[in-house]
């Protein structure tokens, strides 16, 4: 299954009910999810303490575009 298949399938029934294309519904959800993301308490201090001292990365099962917007919105993309 591709990422686009997931994005279409998860909103198929709602799309039929309200007349908005599934990919548009998915885009709307991703935009909102990116805005509501907030780092847990202490995360920024921890990232700053580790920055430049260890290699850091992100492992996620989420969509790349959403994760990038979350990093930007939380001001953590530099880490």
CSV table of N, CA, C and O in Angstrom, one decimal:
chain,number,residue,atom,x,y,z
A,1,UNK,N,0.9,-1.2,0.0
A,1,UNK,CA,0.0,0.0,0.0
A,1,UNK,C,0.9,1.2,0.0
A,1,UNK,O,1.9,1.3,0.7
A,2,UNK,N,0.5,2.2,-0.8
A,2,UNK,CA,1.3,3.4,-0.9
A,2,UNK,C,0.8,4.5,0.1
A,2,UNK,O,-0.3,4.3,0.6
A,3,UNK,N,1.6,5.5,0.3
A,3,UNK,CA,1.2,6.6,1.2
A,3,UNK,C,-0.1,7.2,0.6
A,3,UNK,O,-1.0,7.6,1.3
A,4,UNK,N,-0.1,7.4,-0.7
A,4,UNK,CA,-1.3,8.0,-1.3
A,4,UNK,C,-2.6,7.1,-1.1
A,4,UNK,O,-3.7,7.7,-0.9
A,5,UNK,N,-2.4,5.8,-1.2
A,5,UNK,CA,-3.5,4.9,-0.9
A,5,UNK,C,-4.0,5.1,0.5
A,5,UNK,O,-5.3,5.2,0.7
A,6,UNK,N,-3.1,5.2,1.4
A,6,UNK,CA,-3.5,5.5,2.8
A,6,UNK,C,-4.3,6.8,2.9
A,6,UNK,O,-5.4,6.9,3.6
A,7,UNK,N,-3.8,7.8,2.3
A,7,UNK,CA,-4.4,9.1,2.4
A,7,UNK,C,-5.8,9.2,1.8
A,7,UNK,O,-6.6,9.9,2.3
A,8,UNK,N,-6.0,8.4,0.8
A,8,UNK,CA,-7.3,8.3,0.1
A,8,UNK,C,-8.3,7.4,0.9
A,8,UNK,O,-9.4,7.8,1.1
A,9,UNK,N,-7.8,6.2,1.3
A,9,UNK,CA,-8.7,5.3,1.9
A,9,UNK,C,-9.2,5.7,3.3
A,9,UNK,O,-10.3,5.4,3.6
A,10,UNK,N,-8.4,6.4,4.1
A,10,UNK,CA,-8.8,6.7,5.4
A,10,UNK,C,-9.9,7.7,5.5
A,10,UNK,O,-10.6,7.9,6.5
A,11,UNK,N,-10.1,8.4,4.4
A,11,UNK,CA,-11.2,9.4,4.3
A,11,UNK,C,-12.2,9.1,3.3
A,11,UNK,O,-13.1,10.0,3.0
A,12,UNK,N,-12.3,7.9,2.7
A,12,UNK,CA,-13.2,7.6,1.7
A,12,UNK,C,-14.6,7.7,2.1
A,12,UNK,O,-15.4,8.4,1.4
A,13,UNK,N,-15.0,7.2,3.2
A,13,UNK,CA,-16.4,7.3,3.7
A,13,UNK,C,-16.8,8.7,4.0
A,13,UNK,O,-17.9,9.2,3.6
A,14,UNK,N,-16.0,9.4,4.7
A,14,UNK,CA,-16.3,10.8,5.0
A,14,UNK,C,-16.4,11.6,3.8
A,14,UNK,O,-17.3,12.5,3.7
A,15,UNK,N,-15.5,11.4,2.8
A,15,UNK,CA,-15.5,12.1,1.6
A,15,UNK,C,-16.9,12.0,0.9
A,15,UNK,O,-17.4,12.9,0.4
A,16,UNK,N,-17.4,10.7,0.8
A,16,UNK,CA,-18.7,10.5,0.2
A,16,UNK,C,-19.8,11.3,0.9
A,16,UNK,O,-20.7,11.8,0.3
A,17,UNK,N,-19.7,11.3,2.2
A,17,UNK,CA,-20.7,12.0,3.0
A,17,UNK,C,-20.7,13.5,2.9
A,17,UNK,O,-21.8,14.1,2.9
A,18,UNK,N,-19.6,14.1,2.8
A,18,UNK,CA,-19.5,15.6,2.8
A,18,UNK,C,-19.1,16.2,1.5
A,18,UNK,O,-19.1,17.4,1.4
A,19,UNK,N,-18.7,15.4,0.5
A,19,UNK,CA,-18.4,15.9,-0.8
A,19,UNK,C,-17.1,16.6,-0.9
A,19,UNK,O,-16.9,17.4,-1.8
A,20,UNK,N,-16.1,16.3,-0.1
A,20,UNK,CA,-14.8,16.8,-0.2
A,20,UNK,C,-13.9,15.7,-0.6
A,20,UNK,O,-13.9,14.6,0.1
A,21,UNK,N,-13.0,15.9,-1.5
A,21,UNK,CA,-12.1,14.8,-2.0
A,21,UNK,C,-11.2,14.3,-0.8
A,21,UNK,O,-10.8,15.1,0.0
A,22,UNK,N,-11.0,13.0,-0.8
A,22,UNK,CA,-10.2,12.4,0.3
A,22,UNK,C,-8.8,13.0,0.5
A,22,UNK,O,-8.4,13.2,1.6
A,23,UNK,N,-8.1,13.3,-0.6
A,23,UNK,CA,-6.8,13.9,-0.5
A,23,UNK,C,-6.9,15.3,0.1
A,23,UNK,O,-5.9,15.7,0.8
A,24,UNK,N,-7.9,16.0,-0.2
A,24,UNK,CA,-8.1,17.4,0.4
A,24,UNK,C,-8.4,17.2,1.9
A,24,UNK,O,-7.8,18.0,2.7
A,25,UNK,N,-9.2,16.2,2.3
A,25,UNK,CA,-9.4,16.0,3.7
A,25,UNK,C,-8.1,15.6,4.4
A,25,UNK,O,-7.8,16.1,5.5
A,26,UNK,N,-7.3,14.8,3.8
A,26,UNK,CA,-6.0,14.4,4.4
A,26,UNK,C,-5.1,15.6,4.5
A,26,UNK,O,-4.5,15.8,5.6
A,27,UNK,N,-5.1,16.5,3.5
A,27,UNK,CA,-4.3,17.7,3.6
A,27,UNK,C,-4.7,18.6,4.8
A,27,UNK,O,-3.9,19.1,5.5
A,28,UNK,N,-6.0,18.7,4.9
A,28,UNK,CA,-6.6,19.5,6.0
A,28,UNK,C,-6.2,19.0,7.4
A,28,UNK,O,-5.8,19.7,8.3
A,29,UNK,N,-6.2,17.6,7.5
A,29,UNK,CA,-5.9,17.0,8.8
A,29,UNK,C,-4.4,17.2,9.1
A,29,UNK,O,-4.0,17.5,10.2
A,30,UNK,N,-3.5,17.0,8.1
A,30,UNK,CA,-2.1,17.1,8.2
A,30,UNK,C,-1.7,18.6,8.6
A,30,UNK,O,-0.9,18.8,9.5
A,31,UNK,N,-2.4,19.5,8.1
A,31,UNK,CA,-2.2,20.9,8.4
A,31,UNK,C,-2.5,21.2,9.9
A,31,UNK,O,-1.7,21.9,10.6
A,32,UNK,N,-3.6,20.7,10.3
A,32,UNK,CA,-4.0,20.9,11.7
A,32,UNK,C,-3.1,20.1,12.7
A,32,UNK,O,-2.7,20.7,13.7
A,33,UNK,N,-2.7,18.9,12.3
A,33,UNK,CA,-1.8,18.1,13.2
A,33,UNK,C,-0.5,18.8,13.4
A,33,UNK,O,0.1,18.8,14.4
A,34,UNK,N,0.0,19.4,12.3
A,34,UNK,CA,1.3,20.2,12.4
A,34,UNK,C,1.2,21.3,13.4
A,34,UNK,O,2.1,21.6,14.1
A,35,UNK,N,0.0,22.0,13.4
A,35,UNK,CA,-0.1,23.2,14.2
A,35,UNK,C,-0.3,22.9,15.7
A,35,UNK,O,0.1,23.7,16.5
A,36,UNK,N,-0.8,21.7,16.0
A,36,UNK,CA,-1.1,21.4,17.4
A,36,UNK,C,0.1,20.7,18.1
A,36,UNK,O,0.0,20.5,19.3
A,37,UNK,N,1.1,20.4,17.4
A,37,UNK,CA,2.3,19.7,17.9
A,37,UNK,C,3.1,20.7,18.9
A,37,UNK,O,3.4,21.8,18.5
A,38,UNK,N,3.4,20.2,20.0
A,38,UNK,CA,4.2,20.9,21.0
A,38,UNK,C,5.2,20.0,21.6
A,38,UNK,O,4.8,18.8,22.0
A,39,UNK,N,6.4,20.4,21.8
A,39,UNK,CA,7.4,19.6,22.5
A,39,UNK,C,7.0,19.3,23.9
A,39,UNK,O,6.4,20.1,24.6
A,40,UNK,N,7.4,18.1,24.4
A,40,UNK,CA,7.2,17.8,25.8
A,40,UNK,C,8.1,18.7,26.7
A,40,UNK,O,9.1,19.2,26.2
A,41,UNK,N,7.7,18.8,27.9
A,41,UNK,CA,8.5,19.7,28.8
A,41,UNK,C,9.9,19.1,28.9
A,41,UNK,O,10.1,17.9,29.1
A,42,UNK,N,10.9,20.0,28.8
A,42,UNK,CA,12.3,19.6,28.9
A,42,UNK,C,13.0,19.1,27.6
A,42,UNK,O,14.2,19.0,27.6
A,43,UNK,N,12.2,18.9,26.6
A,43,UNK,CA,12.7,18.5,25.3
A,43,UNK,C,13.7,19.5,24.7
A,43,UNK,O,14.8,19.2,24.2
A,44,UNK,N,13.3,20.8,24.7
A,44,UNK,CA,14.1,21.8,24.1
A,44,UNK,C,15.5,21.9,24.8
A,44,UNK,O,16.5,22.0,24.1
A,45,UNK,N,15.5,21.8,26.1
A,45,UNK,CA,16.7,21.9,26.9
A,45,UNK,C,17.6,20.7,26.6
A,45,UNK,O,18.8,20.8,26.4
A,46,UNK,N,17.0,19.5,26.5
A,46,UNK,CA,17.7,18.3,26.2
A,46,UNK,C,18.3,18.4,24.8
A,46,UNK,O,19.5,18.0,24.6
A,47,UNK,N,17.6,18.8,23.8
A,47,UNK,CA,18.1,18.9,22.5
A,47,UNK,C,19.3,19.9,22.4
A,47,UNK,O,20.3,19.6,21.8
A,48,UNK,N,19.1,21.0,23.1
A,48,UNK,CA,20.2,22.0,23.1
A,48,UNK,C,21.5,21.4,23.8
A,48,UNK,O,22.6,21.6,23.3
A,49,UNK,N,21.3,20.7,24.8
A,49,UNK,CA,22.4,20.1,25.6
A,49,UNK,C,23.1,19.0,24.7
A,49,UNK,O,24.4,18.9,24.8
A,50,UNK,N,22.4,18.3,23.9
A,50,UNK,CA,23.0,17.3,23.0
A,50,UNK,C,23.5,17.7,21.7
A,50,UNK,O,24.3,17.1,21.1
A,51,UNK,N,23.0,18.9,21.2
A,51,UNK,CA,23.3,19.4,19.9
A,51,UNK,C,24.8,19.6,19.7
A,51,UNK,O,25.5,20.2,20.5
A,52,UNK,N,25.3,19.0,18.6
A,52,UNK,CA,26.7,19.1,18.3
A,52,UNK,C,27.6,18.1,19.0
A,52,UNK,O,28.7,17.9,18.7
A,53,UNK,N,27.0,17.4,20.0
A,53,UNK,CA,27.8,16.4,20.8
A,53,UNK,C,27.5,14.9,20.3
A,53,UNK,O,28.3,14.1,20.5
A,54,UNK,N,26.3,14.7,19.9
A,54,UNK,CA,25.9,13.4,19.5
A,54,UNK,C,25.1,13.5,18.2
A,54,UNK,O,24.5,14.5,17.8
A,55,UNK,N,25.1,12.4,17.4
A,55,UNK,CA,24.3,12.3,16.2
A,55,UNK,C,22.8,12.1,16.6
A,55,UNK,O,22.5,11.2,17.5
A,56,UNK,N,21.9,12.9,16.1
A,56,UNK,CA,20.5,12.7,16.4
A,56,UNK,C,19.7,12.5,15.1
A,56,UNK,O,20.1,12.9,14.1
A,57,UNK,N,18.6,11.8,15.3
A,57,UNK,CA,17.8,11.5,14.1
A,57,UNK,C,16.3,11.3,14.6
A,57,UNK,O,16.1,11.3,15.8
A,58,UNK,N,15.5,11.1,13.6
A,58,UNK,CA,14.0,10.9,13.9
A,58,UNK,C,13.6,9.6,13.3
A,58,UNK,O,13.9,9.4,12.1
A,59,UNK,N,12.9,8.8,14.0
A,59,UNK,CA,12.3,7.6,13.4
A,59,UNK,C,10.8,7.8,13.6
A,59,UNK,O,10.3,8.0,14.7
A,60,UNK,N,10.1,7.7,12.5
A,60,UNK,CA,8.6,7.9,12.6
A,60,UNK,C,7.9,7.0,11.5
A,60,UNK,O,8.5,6.7,10.5
A,61,UNK,N,6.7,6.7,11.8
A,61,UNK,CA,5.9,6.1,10.8
A,61,UNK,C,4.9,7.1,10.1
A,61,UNK,O,4.0,6.8,9.4
A,62,UNK,N,5.2,8.4,10.5
A,62,UNK,CA,4.3,9.4,9.9
A,62,UNK,C,4.8,9.9,8.5
A,62,UNK,O,5.9,9.5,8.1
A,63,UNK,N,4.0,10.7,7.9
A,63,UNK,CA,4.4,11.3,6.6
A,63,UNK,C,5.5,12.3,6.7
A,63,UNK,O,5.5,13.1,7.6
A,64,UNK,N,6.4,12.3,5.8
A,64,UNK,CA,7.6,13.2,5.9
A,64,UNK,C,7.2,14.7,5.9
A,64,UNK,O,7.7,15.5,6.7
A,65,UNK,N,6.2,15.0,5.1
A,65,UNK,CA,5.8,16.4,5.0
A,65,UNK,C,5.2,16.9,6.4
A,65,UNK,O,5.5,18.0,6.8
A,66,UNK,N,4.4,16.1,7.0
A,66,UNK,CA,3.9,16.4,8.3
A,66,UNK,C,5.0,16.6,9.4
A,66,UNK,O,5.0,17.5,10.1
A,67,UNK,N,5.9,15.6,9.4
A,67,UNK,CA,7.0,15.7,10.4
A,67,UNK,C,7.9,16.9,10.2
A,67,UNK,O,8.3,17.6,11.1
A,68,UNK,N,8.1,17.3,8.9
A,68,UNK,CA,8.9,18.5,8.6
A,68,UNK,C,8.2,19.8,9.1
A,68,UNK,O,8.8,20.6,9.8
A,69,UNK,N,6.9,19.8,8.9
A,69,UNK,CA,6.1,21.0,9.4
A,69,UNK,C,6.1,21.0,10.9
A,69,UNK,O,6.1,22.1,11.5
A,70,UNK,N,6.0,19.9,11.6
A,70,UNK,CA,6.1,19.8,13.0
A,70,UNK,C,7.4,20.4,13.5
A,70,UNK,O,7.4,21.1,14.5
A,71,UNK,N,8.5,19.9,12.9
A,71,UNK,CA,9.8,20.4,13.3
A,71,UNK,C,9.9,22.0,13.2
A,71,UNK,O,10.4,22.7,14.0
A,72,UNK,N,9.4,22.5,12.1
A,72,UNK,CA,9.4,23.9,11.8
A,72,UNK,C,8.5,24.6,12.9
A,72,UNK,O,9.0,25.6,13.4
A,73,UNK,N,7.3,24.1,13.1
A,73,UNK,CA,6.4,24.8,14.0
A,73,UNK,C,6.9,24.8,15.5
A,73,UNK,O,6.6,25.7,16.2
A,74,UNK,N,7.7,23.7,15.8
A,74,UNK,CA,8.2,23.6,17.2
A,74,UNK,C,9.6,24.2,17.3
A,74,UNK,O,10.1,24.2,18.4
A,75,UNK,N,10.1,24.8,16.3
A,75,UNK,CA,11.4,25.4,16.3
A,75,UNK,C,12.5,24.4,16.7
A,75,UNK,O,13.5,24.7,17.3
A,76,UNK,N,12.3,23.1,16.3
A,76,UNK,CA,13.3,22.1,16.6
A,76,UNK,C,14.0,21.6,15.4
A,76,UNK,O,14.8,20.6,15.5
A,77,UNK,N,13.8,22.1,14.2
A,77,UNK,CA,14.4,21.6,13.0
A,77,UNK,C,15.9,21.7,12.9
A,77,UNK,O,16.5,20.9,12.3
A,78,UNK,N,16.5,22.6,13.6
A,78,UNK,CA,17.9,22.8,13.6
A,78,UNK,C,18.6,21.6,14.2
A,78,UNK,O,19.8,21.3,14.0
A,79,UNK,N,17.9,20.8,15.1
A,79,UNK,CA,18.5,19.7,15.8
A,79,UNK,C,18.5,18.5,15.0
A,79,UNK,O,19.2,17.5,15.2
